[in-house]
Amino acid sequence: MSSDNSDIGKLETDVEIKASAEQFHNMFRHKPHHVTHASSEKIQGCELHEGEWGKVGSVLYWNYFHEGKAKVAKEIVEAIDEEKNLITFKVIEGDLMEHYKSIKFTIQATPKSEGQLGSVIHWTIEYEKHHDEILDPHSMLEFAAELTKDLETHLLEDTS
């Protein structure tokens, strides 16, 4: 068995949106259960299993639709940085664990430069695969980018 750690990886993408960084961050931090309203085709539900909405250590249970199948993920809120509009979710159970020993999603919303409306949403997926035949989670990154655009539409409708 090789130990070149090709099983460990990190994927990142940026998505520009017209909504504010605070609006986007607050949706994932305080109201992830509202994500279903913004993107019902992708997210069918988000329940709080332990803790409180918006607190580190809280456990969320997601029902989502990915690659043509209904799937589930149980995640713990691992980190929140209010100043940086950053939140990290670590998957602890669910469909993704069939392929990955560990996988976590970090979402950071950064306001655009002075005088520009909107923000840039930076997604990072860090993962360790069970073995190197498993594909990197590019489709999850694409899913996250599409979800970001759905949330943008919802947040802009919310403010008008």
PDB file of C-alpha atoms in Angstrom:
ATOM      1  CA  MET A   1       0.000   0.000   0.000  1.00  0.00           C
ATOM      2  CA  SER A   2       1.413   3.365  -0.953  1.00  0.00           C
ATOM      3  CA  SER A   3       1.558   6.190   1.536  1.00  0.00           C
ATOM      4  CA  ASP A   4       1.668   9.110  -0.873  1.00  0.00           C
ATOM      5  CA  ASN A   5      -1.647  10.325   0.575  1.00  0.00           C
ATOM      6  CA  SER A   6      -3.387  10.552  -2.802  1.00  0.00           C
ATOM      7  CA  ASP A   7      -6.436   9.662  -0.708  1.00  0.00           C
ATOM      8  CA  ILE A   8      -6.373  13.080   0.999  1.00  0.00           C
ATOM      9  CA  GLY A   9      -7.534  16.110  -0.934  1.00  0.00           C
ATOM     10  CA  LYS A  10      -8.971  19.580  -0.984  1.00  0.00           C
ATOM     11  CA  LEU A  11     -11.238  21.212  -3.559  1.00  0.00           C
ATOM     12  CA  GLU A  12     -12.174  24.897  -3.659  1.00  0.00           C
ATOM     13  CA  THR A  13     -14.379  27.190  -5.697  1.00  0.00           C
ATOM     14  CA  ASP A  14     -15.582  30.795  -5.614  1.00  0.00           C
ATOM     15  CA  VAL A  15     -19.104  31.864  -6.529  1.00  0.00           C
ATOM     16  CA  GLU A  16     -19.946  35.547  -6.942  1.00  0.00           C
ATOM     17  CA  ILE A  17     -23.410  36.570  -5.768  1.00  0.00           C
ATOM     18  CA  LYS A  18     -25.333  39.824  -5.512  1.00  0.00           C
ATOM     19  CA  ALA A  19     -26.534  39.160  -1.949  1.00  0.00           C
ATOM     20  CA  SER A  20     -24.464  40.378   0.997  1.00  0.00           C
ATOM     21  CA  ALA A  21     -21.900  38.203   2.753  1.00  0.00           C
ATOM     22  CA  GLU A  22     -23.814  38.614   6.036  1.00  0.00           C
ATOM     23  CA  GLN A  23     -27.116  37.487   4.479  1.00  0.00           C
ATOM     24  CA  PHE A  24     -25.511  34.374   3.020  1.00  0.00           C
ATOM     25  CA  HIS A  25     -23.597  33.504   6.196  1.00  0.00           C
ATOM     26  CA  ASN A  26     -26.664  34.016   8.383  1.00  0.00           C
ATOM     27  CA  MET A  27     -28.669  31.602   6.222  1.00  0.00           C
ATOM     28  CA  PHE A  28     -26.182  28.773   6.853  1.00  0.00           C
ATOM     29  CA  ARG A  29     -25.449  29.750  10.445  1.00  0.00           C
ATOM     30  CA  HIS A  30     -28.880  30.560  11.876  1.00  0.00           C
ATOM     31  CA  LYS A  31     -31.411  29.261   9.349  1.00  0.00           C
ATOM     32  CA  PRO A  32     -30.043  26.218   7.496  1.00  0.00           C
ATOM     33  CA  HIS A  33     -33.556  24.741   7.762  1.00  0.00           C
ATOM     34  CA  HIS A  34     -34.671  27.572   5.416  1.00  0.00           C
ATOM     35  CA  VAL A  35     -32.267  26.383   2.687  1.00  0.00           C
ATOM     36  CA  THR A  36     -35.055  23.991   1.606  1.00  0.00           C
ATOM     37  CA  HIS A  37     -37.218  27.017   0.682  1.00  0.00           C
ATOM     38  CA  ALA A  38     -34.403  28.438  -1.449  1.00  0.00           C
ATOM     39  CA  SER A  39     -33.388  25.196  -3.149  1.00  0.00           C
ATOM     40  CA  SER A  40     -36.083  22.556  -2.742  1.00  0.00           C
ATOM     41  CA  GLU A  41     -34.822  20.558  -5.730  1.00  0.00           C
ATOM     42  CA  LYS A  42     -31.443  20.061  -4.026  1.00  0.00           C
ATOM     43  CA  ILE A  43     -32.261  20.203  -0.308  1.00  0.00           C
ATOM     44  CA  GLN A  44     -35.402  18.492   0.987  1.00  0.00           C
ATOM     45  CA  GLY A  45     -34.805  19.064   4.677  1.00  0.00           C
ATOM     46  CA  CYS A  46     -32.481  20.152   7.462  1.00  0.00           C
ATOM     47  CA  GLU A  47     -33.228  19.187  11.059  1.00  0.00           C
ATOM     48  CA  LEU A  48     -31.456  20.098  14.267  1.00  0.00           C
ATOM     49  CA  HIS A  49     -30.542  16.852  16.052  1.00  0.00           C
ATOM     50  CA  GLU A  50     -28.453  18.296  18.902  1.00  0.00           C
ATOM     51  CA  GLY A  51     -27.531  21.717  20.246  1.00  0.00           C
ATOM     52  CA  GLU A  52     -28.865  25.045  18.991  1.00  0.00           C
ATOM     53  CA  TRP A  53     -29.089  26.626  15.528  1.00  0.00           C
ATOM     54  CA  GLY A  54     -25.953  28.656  14.862  1.00  0.00           C
ATOM     55  CA  LYS A  55     -23.764  27.139  17.614  1.00  0.00           C
ATOM     56  CA  VAL A  56     -20.505  25.174  17.342  1.00  0.00           C
ATOM     57  CA  GLY A  57     -21.097  21.544  18.270  1.00  0.00           C
ATOM     58  CA  SER A  58     -24.665  21.488  16.960  1.00  0.00           C
ATOM     59  CA  VAL A  59     -25.616  18.462  14.874  1.00  0.00           C
ATOM     60  CA  LEU A  60     -27.655  18.917  11.689  1.00  0.00           C
ATOM     61  CA  TYR A  61     -29.313  16.224   9.600  1.00  0.00           C
ATOM     62  CA  TRP A  62     -29.693  17.035   5.891  1.00  0.00           C
ATOM     63  CA  ASN A  63     -31.897  15.351   3.275  1.00  0.00           C
ATOM     64  CA  TYR A  64     -30.634  16.239  -0.189  1.00  0.00           C
ATOM     65  CA  PHE A  65     -30.835  15.120  -3.808  1.00  0.00           C
ATOM     66  CA  HIS A  66     -27.504  14.570  -5.555  1.00  0.00           C
ATOM     67  CA  GLU A  67     -26.558  12.706  -8.736  1.00  0.00           C
ATOM     68  CA  GLY A  68     -30.149  11.580  -9.252  1.00  0.00           C
ATOM     69  CA  LYS A  69     -30.583  10.054  -5.789  1.00  0.00           C
ATOM     70  CA  ALA A  70     -32.056  11.024  -2.429  1.00  0.00           C
ATOM     71  CA  LYS A  71     -29.252  11.141   0.140  1.00  0.00           C
ATOM     72  CA  VAL A  72     -28.651  12.070   3.767  1.00  0.00           C
ATOM     73  CA  ALA A  73     -25.824  13.659   5.734  1.00  0.00           C
ATOM     74  CA  LYS A  74     -25.401  14.197   9.444  1.00  0.00           C
ATOM     75  CA  GLU A  75     -23.015  17.075  10.133  1.00  0.00           C
ATOM     76  CA  ILE A  76     -21.556  18.724  13.185  1.00  0.00           C
ATOM     77  CA  VAL A  77     -20.918  22.477  13.146  1.00  0.00           C
ATOM     78  CA  GLU A  78     -17.166  22.403  13.690  1.00  0.00           C
ATOM     79  CA  ALA A  79     -16.292  26.115  13.521  1.00  0.00           C
ATOM     80  CA  ILE A  80     -17.923  29.532  13.201  1.00  0.00           C
ATOM     81  CA  ASP A  81     -16.074  32.804  12.658  1.00  0.00           C
ATOM     82  CA  GLU A  82     -18.576  35.648  12.717  1.00  0.00           C
ATOM     83  CA  GLU A  83     -16.039  38.301  11.619  1.00  0.00           C
ATOM     84  CA  LYS A  84     -15.009  36.296   8.550  1.00  0.00           C
ATOM     85  CA  ASN A  85     -18.580  35.044   7.808  1.00  0.00           C
ATOM     86  CA  LEU A  86     -17.155  31.517   7.939  1.00  0.00           C
ATOM     87  CA  ILE A  87     -18.725  28.220   8.981  1.00  0.00           C
ATOM     88  CA  THR A  88     -17.363  24.668   8.825  1.00  0.00           C
ATOM     89  CA  PHE A  89     -19.516  21.527   8.773  1.00  0.00           C
ATOM     90  CA  LYS A  90     -17.928  18.107   9.342  1.00  0.00           C
ATOM     91  CA  VAL A  91     -19.894  15.142   7.990  1.00  0.00           C
ATOM     92  CA  ILE A  92     -20.168  12.433  10.663  1.00  0.00           C
ATOM     93  CA  GLU A  93     -22.752  10.069   9.107  1.00  0.00           C
ATOM     94  CA  GLY A  94     -24.597   9.508   5.857  1.00  0.00           C
ATOM     95  CA  ASP A  95     -24.067   8.626   2.206  1.00  0.00           C
ATOM     96  CA  LEU A  96     -20.773  10.508   1.809  1.00  0.00           C
ATOM     97  CA  MET A  97     -19.171   8.294   4.485  1.00  0.00           C
ATOM     98  CA  GLU A  98     -19.430   5.319   2.095  1.00  0.00           C
ATOM     99  CA  HIS A  99     -16.630   6.906   0.045  1.00  0.00           C
ATOM    100  CA  TYR A 100     -14.806   9.150   2.505  1.00  0.00           C
ATOM    101  CA  LYS A 101     -13.185   8.488   5.875  1.00  0.00           C
ATOM    102  CA  SER A 102     -13.686  12.173   6.553  1.00  0.00           C
ATOM    103  CA  ILE A 103     -15.180  15.093   4.668  1.00  0.00           C
ATOM    104  CA  LYS A 104     -15.854  18.650   5.701  1.00  0.00           C
ATOM    105  CA  PHE A 105     -17.275  21.724   4.053  1.00  0.00           C
ATOM    106  CA  THR A 106     -16.140  25.265   4.842  1.00  0.00           C
ATOM    107  CA  ILE A 107     -18.180  28.172   3.534  1.00  0.00           C
ATOM    108  CA  GLN A 108     -16.782  31.703   3.702  1.00  0.00           C
ATOM    109  CA  ALA A 109     -18.700  34.728   2.483  1.00  0.00           C
ATOM    110  CA  THR A 110     -16.525  37.768   1.739  1.00  0.00           C
ATOM    111  CA  PRO A 111     -17.996  41.163   0.834  1.00  0.00           C
ATOM    112  CA  LYS A 112     -16.892  42.513  -2.540  1.00  0.00           C
ATOM    113  CA  SER A 113     -14.581  45.502  -2.503  1.00  0.00           C
ATOM    114  CA  GLU A 114     -15.780  48.956  -1.519  1.00  0.00           C
ATOM    115  CA  GLY A 115     -18.476  50.328  -3.780  1.00  0.00           C
ATOM    116  CA  GLN A 116     -19.406  46.929  -5.231  1.00  0.00           C
ATOM    117  CA  LEU A 117     -22.588  45.141  -4.295  1.00  0.00           C
ATOM    118  CA  GLY A 118     -22.592  41.517  -3.347  1.00  0.00           C
ATOM    119  CA  SER A 119     -20.068  39.014  -2.119  1.00  0.00           C
ATOM    120  CA  VAL A 120     -17.867  36.090  -3.044  1.00  0.00           C
ATOM    121  CA  ILE A 121     -18.746  32.723  -1.545  1.00  0.00           C
ATOM    122  CA  HIS A 122     -15.691  30.496  -1.116  1.00  0.00           C
ATOM    123  CA  TRP A 123     -16.383  26.774  -0.681  1.00  0.00           C
ATOM    124  CA  THR A 124     -13.683  24.392   0.503  1.00  0.00           C
ATOM    125  CA  ILE A 125     -14.157  20.629   0.681  1.00  0.00           C
ATOM    126  CA  GLU A 126     -11.461  18.744   2.588  1.00  0.00           C
ATOM    127  CA  TYR A 127     -11.656  14.981   2.452  1.00  0.00           C
ATOM    128  CA  GLU A 128      -9.947  11.637   2.897  1.00  0.00           C
ATOM    129  CA  LYS A 129     -11.069   8.829   0.620  1.00  0.00           C
ATOM    130  CA  HIS A 130     -11.364   5.201   1.700  1.00  0.00           C
ATOM    131  CA  HIS A 131      -9.121   4.249  -1.257  1.00  0.00           C
ATOM    132  CA  ASP A 132      -7.662   5.924  -4.338  1.00  0.00           C
ATOM    133  CA  GLU A 133     -10.182   4.433  -6.799  1.00  0.00           C
ATOM    134  CA  ILE A 134     -12.837   6.735  -5.333  1.00  0.00           C
ATOM    135  CA  LEU A 135     -13.351   9.945  -7.304  1.00  0.00           C
ATOM    136  CA  ASP A 136     -12.622  13.317  -5.776  1.00  0.00           C
ATOM    137  CA  PRO A 137     -15.899  15.024  -4.770  1.00  0.00           C
ATOM    138  CA  HIS A 138     -16.008  17.422  -7.764  1.00  0.00           C
ATOM    139  CA  SER A 139     -19.749  16.798  -8.152  1.00  0.00           C
ATOM    140  CA  MET A 140     -20.279  17.915  -4.535  1.00  0.00           C
ATOM    141  CA  LEU A 141     -18.371  21.123  -5.273  1.00  0.00           C
ATOM    142  CA  GLU A 142     -20.578  21.683  -8.317  1.00  0.00           C
ATOM    143  CA  PHE A 143     -23.627  20.960  -6.134  1.00  0.00           C
ATOM    144  CA  ALA A 144     -22.402  23.584  -3.620  1.00  0.00           C
ATOM    145  CA  ALA A 145     -21.895  26.176  -6.376  1.00  0.00           C
ATOM    146  CA  GLU A 146     -25.403  25.556  -7.778  1.00  0.00           C
ATOM    147  CA  LEU A 147     -26.866  25.704  -4.261  1.00  0.00           C
ATOM    148  CA  THR A 148     -25.121  29.068  -3.762  1.00  0.00           C
ATOM    149  CA  LYS A 149     -26.842  30.470  -6.873  1.00  0.00           C
ATOM    150  CA  ASP A 150     -30.236  29.160  -5.654  1.00  0.00           C
ATOM    151  CA  LEU A 151     -29.660  30.862  -2.300  1.00  0.00           C
ATOM    152  CA  GLU A 152     -28.645  34.094  -4.040  1.00  0.00           C
ATOM    153  CA  THR A 153     -31.983  34.158  -5.897  1.00  0.00           C
ATOM    154  CA  HIS A 154     -33.863  33.477  -2.651  1.00  0.00           C
ATOM    155  CA  LEU A 155     -31.968  36.112  -0.633  1.00  0.00           C
ATOM    156  CA  LEU A 156     -32.488  38.771  -3.313  1.00  0.00           C
ATOM    157  CA  GLU A 157     -36.243  37.979  -3.463  1.00  0.00           C
ATOM    158  CA  ASP A 158     -36.351  38.179   0.347  1.00  0.00           C
ATOM    159  CA  THR A 159     -35.065  41.746   0.388  1.00  0.00           C
ATOM    160  CA  SER A 160     -37.200  43.174  -2.407  1.00  0.00           C
TER     161      SER A 160
END
